[in-house]
């Protein structure tokens, strides 16, 4: 856990004997969703608080589950993964008892494997992710199937559809106003590019790509409607900020006076806070030897003009 006010980087653990742990998301009030990396038991979901508390869940999926996001109401969401049936399942844990609930998927007649995952949750408890679906007719013929971005509210699941009816999409972020972002293929054709989208007012809008690129994906949106993610041409990837109807390469927005200017390539923006601070992954050209090509984490803080 990094705190910019003090510059401190603190290790988060559930148990000193664990093999490791991962933190995947943090709420405005400081609830941090993640998981313990155990031995033969695999992954076990839980959360920390910035004040020092830590809880591991002990639900029915214990042993191969992880938490990805939390809100300040004490609701944690995550996923359970396994080969074969039931496959991947989206999960929700709710305070104060943190009983585990499986989130429903889209219609899936006669499916042997479920592919459902949750990626984010807002303060109102609306969560987003994806779900596989398959629909058959009365004679057993396949009518349609795919993987679509979905939203969960009050234990009900709703499909967000896909760009150009491509049949493939995923939702990665949602703000407190209910705006959703993610990525969707732009055509049903095999190998079709994926573009970042914004879902607002029951309409999915294609955000396009940076100039010259073919693919993009949006990872997060704040309450001001600023969207961040990544865009690529198949070889190089650049982080972007989308606002006021335009997609900007974050590398071009770095202050030229910054010691990182010209040294760092920002590749993927992971999240953006309500005040516009952006967490980005990238590479530093000065890394050499064993560190050459390593991915580093960066924090971008907007400056007042």
Tab-separated table of C-alpha atoms in Angstrom:
chain	number	residue	atom	x	y	z
A	1	UNK	CA	0.000	0.000	0.000
A	2	UNK	CA	1.437	3.329	-1.091
A	3	UNK	CA	0.433	6.588	0.601
A	4	UNK	CA	1.491	9.654	-1.349
A	5	UNK	CA	1.102	12.033	1.595
A	6	UNK	CA	3.943	10.343	3.464
A	7	UNK	CA	5.691	8.549	0.612
A	8	UNK	CA	5.503	5.316	2.586
A	9	UNK	CA	5.179	1.866	1.032
A	10	UNK	CA	3.728	-0.634	3.504
A	11	UNK	CA	3.590	-4.416	3.207
A	12	UNK	CA	0.123	-5.978	3.570
A	13	UNK	CA	-0.071	-9.466	5.053
A	14	UNK	CA	-2.755	-11.729	6.488
A	15	UNK	CA	-0.390	-14.214	8.142
A	16	UNK	CA	3.393	-14.022	8.604
A	17	UNK	CA	3.615	-17.633	7.425
A	18	UNK	CA	1.875	-17.019	4.091
A	19	UNK	CA	3.705	-17.438	0.793
A	20	UNK	CA	2.506	-14.032	-0.347
A	21	UNK	CA	-0.452	-11.742	-0.886
A	22	UNK	CA	-1.922	-9.446	-3.535
A	23	UNK	CA	-3.894	-6.202	-3.261
A	24	UNK	CA	-6.274	-5.585	-6.169
A	25	UNK	CA	-8.459	-2.580	-5.303
A	26	UNK	CA	-9.135	0.094	-2.686
A	27	UNK	CA	-12.294	1.994	-1.730
A	28	UNK	CA	-12.433	5.728	-1.004
A	29	UNK	CA	-12.451	4.977	2.718
A	30	UNK	CA	-9.480	2.621	2.611
A	31	UNK	CA	-10.880	-0.922	2.359
A	32	UNK	CA	-8.358	-2.915	0.312
A	33	UNK	CA	-9.531	-6.041	-1.522
A	34	UNK	CA	-7.081	-8.841	-2.181
A	35	UNK	CA	-6.047	-12.381	-1.380
A	36	UNK	CA	-3.588	-14.515	0.494
A	37	UNK	CA	-1.343	-16.795	-1.511
A	38	UNK	CA	-1.172	-19.985	0.533
A	39	UNK	CA	0.439	-23.361	0.057
A	40	UNK	CA	-1.680	-26.303	-1.055
A	41	UNK	CA	-4.836	-24.276	-0.305
A	42	UNK	CA	-4.139	-21.865	-3.215
A	43	UNK	CA	-5.707	-18.407	-3.022
A	44	UNK	CA	-8.016	-17.163	-0.277
A	45	UNK	CA	-9.943	-13.890	-0.601
A	46	UNK	CA	-9.945	-11.216	2.073
A	47	UNK	CA	-9.381	-7.533	2.729
A	48	UNK	CA	-7.299	-5.078	4.701
A	49	UNK	CA	-8.053	-1.605	6.037
A	50	UNK	CA	-5.633	1.307	5.938
A	51	UNK	CA	-5.876	1.451	9.729
A	52	UNK	CA	-4.350	-2.010	10.047
A	53	UNK	CA	-7.193	-4.539	10.140
A	54	UNK	CA	-7.213	-7.729	8.056
A	55	UNK	CA	-9.866	-10.406	7.450
A	56	UNK	CA	-9.711	-13.614	5.407
A	57	UNK	CA	-13.021	-15.010	4.148
A	58	UNK	CA	-14.012	-18.590	4.847
A	59	UNK	CA	-16.888	-19.123	2.401
A	60	UNK	CA	-17.745	-22.128	0.296
A	61	UNK	CA	-15.212	-21.236	-2.404
A	62	UNK	CA	-12.318	-21.021	0.047
A	63	UNK	CA	-9.111	-22.293	-1.517
A	64	UNK	CA	-9.247	-20.736	-4.962
A	65	UNK	CA	-10.915	-17.341	-4.700
A	66	UNK	CA	-9.734	-13.737	-4.705
A	67	UNK	CA	-11.201	-10.295	-3.991
A	68	UNK	CA	-10.858	-7.574	-6.618
A	69	UNK	CA	-12.755	-4.505	-5.372
A	70	UNK	CA	-14.564	-2.997	-2.369
A	71	UNK	CA	-16.868	-0.115	-1.533
A	72	UNK	CA	-17.189	1.871	1.688
A	73	UNK	CA	-20.418	0.093	2.587
A	74	UNK	CA	-18.340	-2.989	3.321
A	75	UNK	CA	-19.267	-4.947	0.198
A	76	UNK	CA	-16.390	-6.874	-1.364
A	77	UNK	CA	-16.507	-8.547	-4.776
A	78	UNK	CA	-14.248	-11.156	-6.289
A	79	UNK	CA	-14.002	-14.384	-8.220
A	80	UNK	CA	-13.677	-18.133	-7.831
A	81	UNK	CA	-11.796	-20.074	-10.488
A	82	UNK	CA	-11.745	-23.786	-11.249
A	83	UNK	CA	-11.456	-26.061	-14.263
A	84	UNK	CA	-14.590	-27.885	-15.368
A	85	UNK	CA	-18.000	-27.208	-13.821
A	86	UNK	CA	-18.901	-24.811	-12.308
A	87	UNK	CA	-15.927	-22.987	-13.773
A	88	UNK	CA	-15.358	-19.321	-12.982
A	89	UNK	CA	-17.925	-17.728	-10.666
A	90	UNK	CA	-18.337	-14.103	-9.511
A	91	UNK	CA	-18.665	-13.673	-5.739
A	92	UNK	CA	-19.869	-11.023	-3.289
A	93	UNK	CA	-19.203	-10.711	0.439
A	94	UNK	CA	-21.309	-8.245	2.465
A	95	UNK	CA	-20.639	-6.724	5.900
A	96	UNK	CA	-20.944	-7.359	8.734
A	97	UNK	CA	-20.897	-11.155	8.515
A	98	UNK	CA	-19.303	-11.416	5.054
A	99	UNK	CA	-21.396	-14.378	3.973
A	100	UNK	CA	-20.444	-15.470	0.469
A	101	UNK	CA	-22.953	-15.071	-2.384
A	102	UNK	CA	-22.515	-16.230	-5.981
A	103	UNK	CA	-23.601	-13.625	-8.531
A	104	UNK	CA	-25.874	-14.941	-11.316
A	105	UNK	CA	-24.770	-15.243	-14.922
A	106	UNK	CA	-26.584	-14.587	-18.169
A	107	UNK	CA	-28.892	-17.193	-19.665
A	108	UNK	CA	-26.914	-20.358	-20.281
A	109	UNK	CA	-29.168	-23.266	-21.293
A	110	UNK	CA	-27.489	-26.660	-20.870
A	111	UNK	CA	-24.091	-25.088	-20.195
A	112	UNK	CA	-21.495	-27.350	-18.619
A	113	UNK	CA	-19.116	-24.533	-17.746
A	114	UNK	CA	-19.851	-21.095	-16.343
A	115	UNK	CA	-17.512	-18.195	-17.121
A	116	UNK	CA	-18.512	-15.286	-14.888
A	117	UNK	CA	-16.200	-12.664	-13.375
A	118	UNK	CA	-16.671	-9.382	-11.515
A	119	UNK	CA	-14.160	-6.538	-11.859
A	120	UNK	CA	-15.462	-3.459	-10.011
A	121	UNK	CA	-18.150	-2.108	-7.670
A	122	UNK	CA	-19.414	1.411	-6.886
A	123	UNK	CA	-20.652	2.953	-3.638
A	124	UNK	CA	-24.267	2.042	-4.466
A	125	UNK	CA	-23.402	-1.640	-4.727
A	126	UNK	CA	-23.626	-1.914	-8.523
A	127	UNK	CA	-20.943	-4.286	-9.801
A	128	UNK	CA	-19.649	-4.953	-13.318
A	129	UNK	CA	-17.779	-7.710	-15.102
A	130	UNK	CA	-18.596	-10.344	-17.711
A	131	UNK	CA	-20.639	-13.485	-18.192
A	132	UNK	CA	-20.722	-16.201	-20.822
A	133	UNK	CA	-24.095	-17.061	-22.323
A	134	UNK	CA	-25.533	-19.752	-24.562
A	135	UNK	CA	-29.110	-20.067	-25.790
A	136	UNK	CA	-30.586	-23.132	-27.499
A	137	UNK	CA	-33.873	-23.685	-29.298
A	138	UNK	CA	-36.438	-26.351	-28.394
A	139	UNK	CA	-34.713	-28.928	-30.597
A	140	UNK	CA	-31.319	-28.364	-28.983
A	141	UNK	CA	-29.852	-26.191	-31.725
A	142	UNK	CA	-27.528	-23.396	-30.640
A	143	UNK	CA	-29.170	-20.016	-31.204
A	144	UNK	CA	-26.319	-17.856	-29.958
A	145	UNK	CA	-23.449	-17.686	-27.485
A	146	UNK	CA	-20.608	-15.437	-26.440
A	147	UNK	CA	-19.091	-13.438	-23.579
A	148	UNK	CA	-20.722	-10.122	-22.688
A	149	UNK	CA	-20.123	-7.244	-20.295
A	150	UNK	CA	-22.699	-7.267	-17.500
A	151	UNK	CA	-23.899	-5.240	-14.528
A	152	UNK	CA	-25.249	-6.654	-11.268
A	153	UNK	CA	-27.743	-4.704	-9.151
A	154	UNK	CA	-29.791	-6.189	-6.310
A	155	UNK	CA	-28.789	-9.756	-7.292
A	156	UNK	CA	-30.054	-9.253	-10.864
A	157	UNK	CA	-27.724	-9.439	-13.872
A	158	UNK	CA	-28.112	-7.279	-17.005
A	159	UNK	CA	-26.231	-7.590	-20.283
A	160	UNK	CA	-24.583	-4.398	-21.543
A	161	UNK	CA	-24.304	-5.814	-25.049
A	162	UNK	CA	-21.300	-5.222	-27.312
A	163	UNK	CA	-20.109	-2.836	-30.004
A	164	UNK	CA	-21.561	-3.610	-33.446
A	165	UNK	CA	-23.219	-6.738	-31.996
A	166	UNK	CA	-19.832	-8.430	-31.937
A	167	UNK	CA	-20.866	-10.775	-29.116
A	168	UNK	CA	-17.683	-10.186	-27.074
A	169	UNK	CA	-17.185	-7.514	-24.396
A	170	UNK	CA	-16.074	-7.016	-20.791
A	171	UNK	CA	-16.671	-4.266	-18.215
A	172	UNK	CA	-13.732	-3.212	-16.030
A	173	UNK	CA	-14.833	-0.061	-14.206
A	174	UNK	CA	-17.890	1.781	-12.888
A	175	UNK	CA	-18.213	5.184	-11.216
A	176	UNK	CA	-20.679	6.241	-8.540
A	177	UNK	CA	-22.954	7.735	-11.186
A	178	UNK	CA	-23.342	4.356	-12.865
A	179	UNK	CA	-21.184	5.029	-15.946
A	180	UNK	CA	-19.337	1.884	-17.025
A	181	UNK	CA	-16.173	1.361	-19.077
A	182	UNK	CA	-14.472	-1.645	-20.614
A	183	UNK	CA	-13.504	-3.192	-23.920
A	184	UNK	CA	-15.485	-4.756	-26.753
A	185	UNK	CA	-14.671	-6.329	-30.081
A	186	UNK	CA	-15.997	-4.122	-32.858
A	187	UNK	CA	-17.078	-6.908	-35.205
A	188	UNK	CA	-18.202	-10.543	-34.957
A	189	UNK	CA	-15.404	-11.483	-37.380
A	190	UNK	CA	-12.594	-13.642	-36.049
A	191	UNK	CA	-9.623	-11.536	-34.977
A	192	UNK	CA	-11.598	-8.289	-34.947
A	193	UNK	CA	-10.000	-5.431	-32.960
A	194	UNK	CA	-11.130	-4.511	-29.455
A	195	UNK	CA	-12.024	-0.904	-28.610
A	196	UNK	CA	-12.548	0.869	-25.303
A	197	UNK	CA	-16.166	1.722	-24.578
A	198	UNK	CA	-18.209	3.979	-22.324
A	199	UNK	CA	-21.671	2.736	-21.311
A	200	UNK	CA	-23.944	5.616	-20.344
A	201	UNK	CA	-27.722	5.847	-20.359
A	202	UNK	CA	-28.098	2.305	-21.727
A	203	UNK	CA	-25.908	3.198	-24.723
A	204	UNK	CA	-22.454	1.719	-25.419
A	205	UNK	CA	-20.166	4.279	-27.095
A	206	UNK	CA	-16.949	3.371	-28.940
A	207	UNK	CA	-14.094	5.531	-27.581
A	208	UNK	CA	-11.768	4.576	-30.436
A	209	UNK	CA	-7.979	4.340	-30.136
A	210	UNK	CA	-4.938	6.597	-30.099
A	211	UNK	CA	-3.894	7.659	-33.643
A	212	UNK	CA	-2.410	4.744	-35.591
A	213	UNK	CA	-3.497	2.097	-33.093
A	214	UNK	CA	-5.876	-0.805	-33.668
A	215	UNK	CA	-6.873	-1.889	-30.148
A	216	UNK	CA	-7.783	-0.186	-26.896
A	217	UNK	CA	-9.377	-0.961	-23.551
A	218	UNK	CA	-10.738	1.266	-20.768
A	219	UNK	CA	-9.882	0.198	-17.210
A	220	UNK	CA	-11.447	2.840	-14.961
A	221	UNK	CA	-13.674	5.916	-14.829
A	222	UNK	CA	-13.983	8.532	-12.085
A	223	UNK	CA	-17.046	10.531	-11.054
A	224	UNK	CA	-15.983	13.410	-13.308
A	225	UNK	CA	-16.241	11.089	-16.317
A	226	UNK	CA	-12.508	10.862	-16.982
A	227	UNK	CA	-11.591	7.459	-18.435
A	228	UNK	CA	-8.181	5.764	-18.416
A	229	UNK	CA	-6.818	2.639	-20.070
A	230	UNK	CA	-4.432	1.499	-22.795
A	231	UNK	CA	-4.171	1.622	-26.593
A	232	UNK	CA	-1.861	-0.382	-28.867
A	233	UNK	CA	-0.896	-1.058	-32.474
A	234	UNK	CA	0.015	-4.692	-31.897
A	235	UNK	CA	3.619	-3.870	-30.989
A	236	UNK	CA	3.682	-0.875	-28.653
A	237	UNK	CA	1.191	0.075	-25.954
A	238	UNK	CA	0.506	3.544	-24.544
A	239	UNK	CA	-1.636	4.614	-21.592
A	240	UNK	CA	-4.468	7.017	-22.348
A	241	UNK	CA	-6.734	9.555	-20.675
A	242	UNK	CA	-10.137	10.139	-22.300
A	243	UNK	CA	-11.964	13.355	-21.426
A	244	UNK	CA	-14.139	15.922	-23.179
A	245	UNK	CA	-14.634	13.563	-26.113
A	246	UNK	CA	-10.918	13.096	-26.845
A	247	UNK	CA	-8.388	10.348	-26.152
A	248	UNK	CA	-4.960	11.620	-25.087
A	249	UNK	CA	-1.682	9.715	-24.905
A	250	UNK	CA	-0.628	10.147	-21.276
A	251	UNK	CA	3.026	10.133	-22.346
A	252	UNK	CA	2.446	13.462	-24.106
A	253	UNK	CA	0.905	15.013	-20.990
A	254	UNK	CA	3.869	14.424	-18.660
A	255	UNK	CA	5.412	17.720	-17.520
A	256	UNK	CA	8.589	18.264	-19.612
A	257	UNK	CA	10.319	19.400	-16.412
A	258	UNK	CA	9.673	16.051	-14.721
A	259	UNK	CA	12.811	13.937	-14.201
A	260	UNK	CA	10.869	11.063	-15.766
A	261	UNK	CA	10.096	12.927	-19.001
A	262	UNK	CA	11.739	11.165	-21.940
A	263	UNK	CA	12.833	8.273	-19.734
A	264	UNK	CA	9.555	6.510	-19.027
A	265	UNK	CA	6.986	4.926	-21.340
A	266	UNK	CA	3.555	4.806	-19.721
A	267	UNK	CA	1.834	1.695	-21.073
A	268	UNK	CA	-1.409	1.065	-19.194
A	269	UNK	CA	-3.413	3.309	-16.868
A	270	UNK	CA	-4.976	1.100	-14.197
A	271	UNK	CA	-7.132	3.529	-12.220
A	272	UNK	CA	-8.070	7.178	-11.703
A	273	UNK	CA	-9.255	8.811	-8.484
A	274	UNK	CA	-12.007	11.395	-8.071
A	275	UNK	CA	-9.400	14.193	-8.011
A	276	UNK	CA	-7.770	12.993	-11.239
A	277	UNK	CA	-4.743	11.142	-9.869
A	278	UNK	CA	-3.829	8.274	-12.190
A	279	UNK	CA	-2.031	5.028	-11.343
A	280	UNK	CA	-0.100	3.812	-14.395
A	281	UNK	CA	2.141	0.892	-15.286
A	282	UNK	CA	5.097	1.454	-17.575
A	283	UNK	CA	8.771	1.000	-18.251
A	284	UNK	CA	11.871	3.058	-17.451
A	285	UNK	CA	14.525	3.092	-20.184
A	286	UNK	CA	17.234	3.447	-17.537
A	287	UNK	CA	16.581	-0.038	-16.164
A	288	UNK	CA	19.413	-2.354	-17.179
A	289	UNK	CA	20.651	-5.877	-16.566
A	290	UNK	CA	18.156	-8.080	-14.760
A	291	UNK	CA	15.823	-5.093	-14.426
A	292	UNK	CA	15.759	-4.298	-18.148
A	293	UNK	CA	12.218	-4.230	-19.440
A	294	UNK	CA	10.713	-4.480	-15.962
A	295	UNK	CA	7.266	-3.038	-15.350
A	296	UNK	CA	7.117	-0.207	-12.828
A	297	UNK	CA	4.218	1.577	-11.138
A	298	UNK	CA	3.852	5.355	-11.526
A	299	UNK	CA	1.545	7.977	-10.049
A	300	UNK	CA	0.479	10.927	-12.190
A	301	UNK	CA	-0.719	13.998	-10.278
A	302	UNK	CA	-2.422	16.697	-12.375
A	303	UNK	CA	-0.977	20.187	-11.981
A	304	UNK	CA	-3.063	23.363	-11.750
A	305	UNK	CA	-2.547	25.428	-14.932
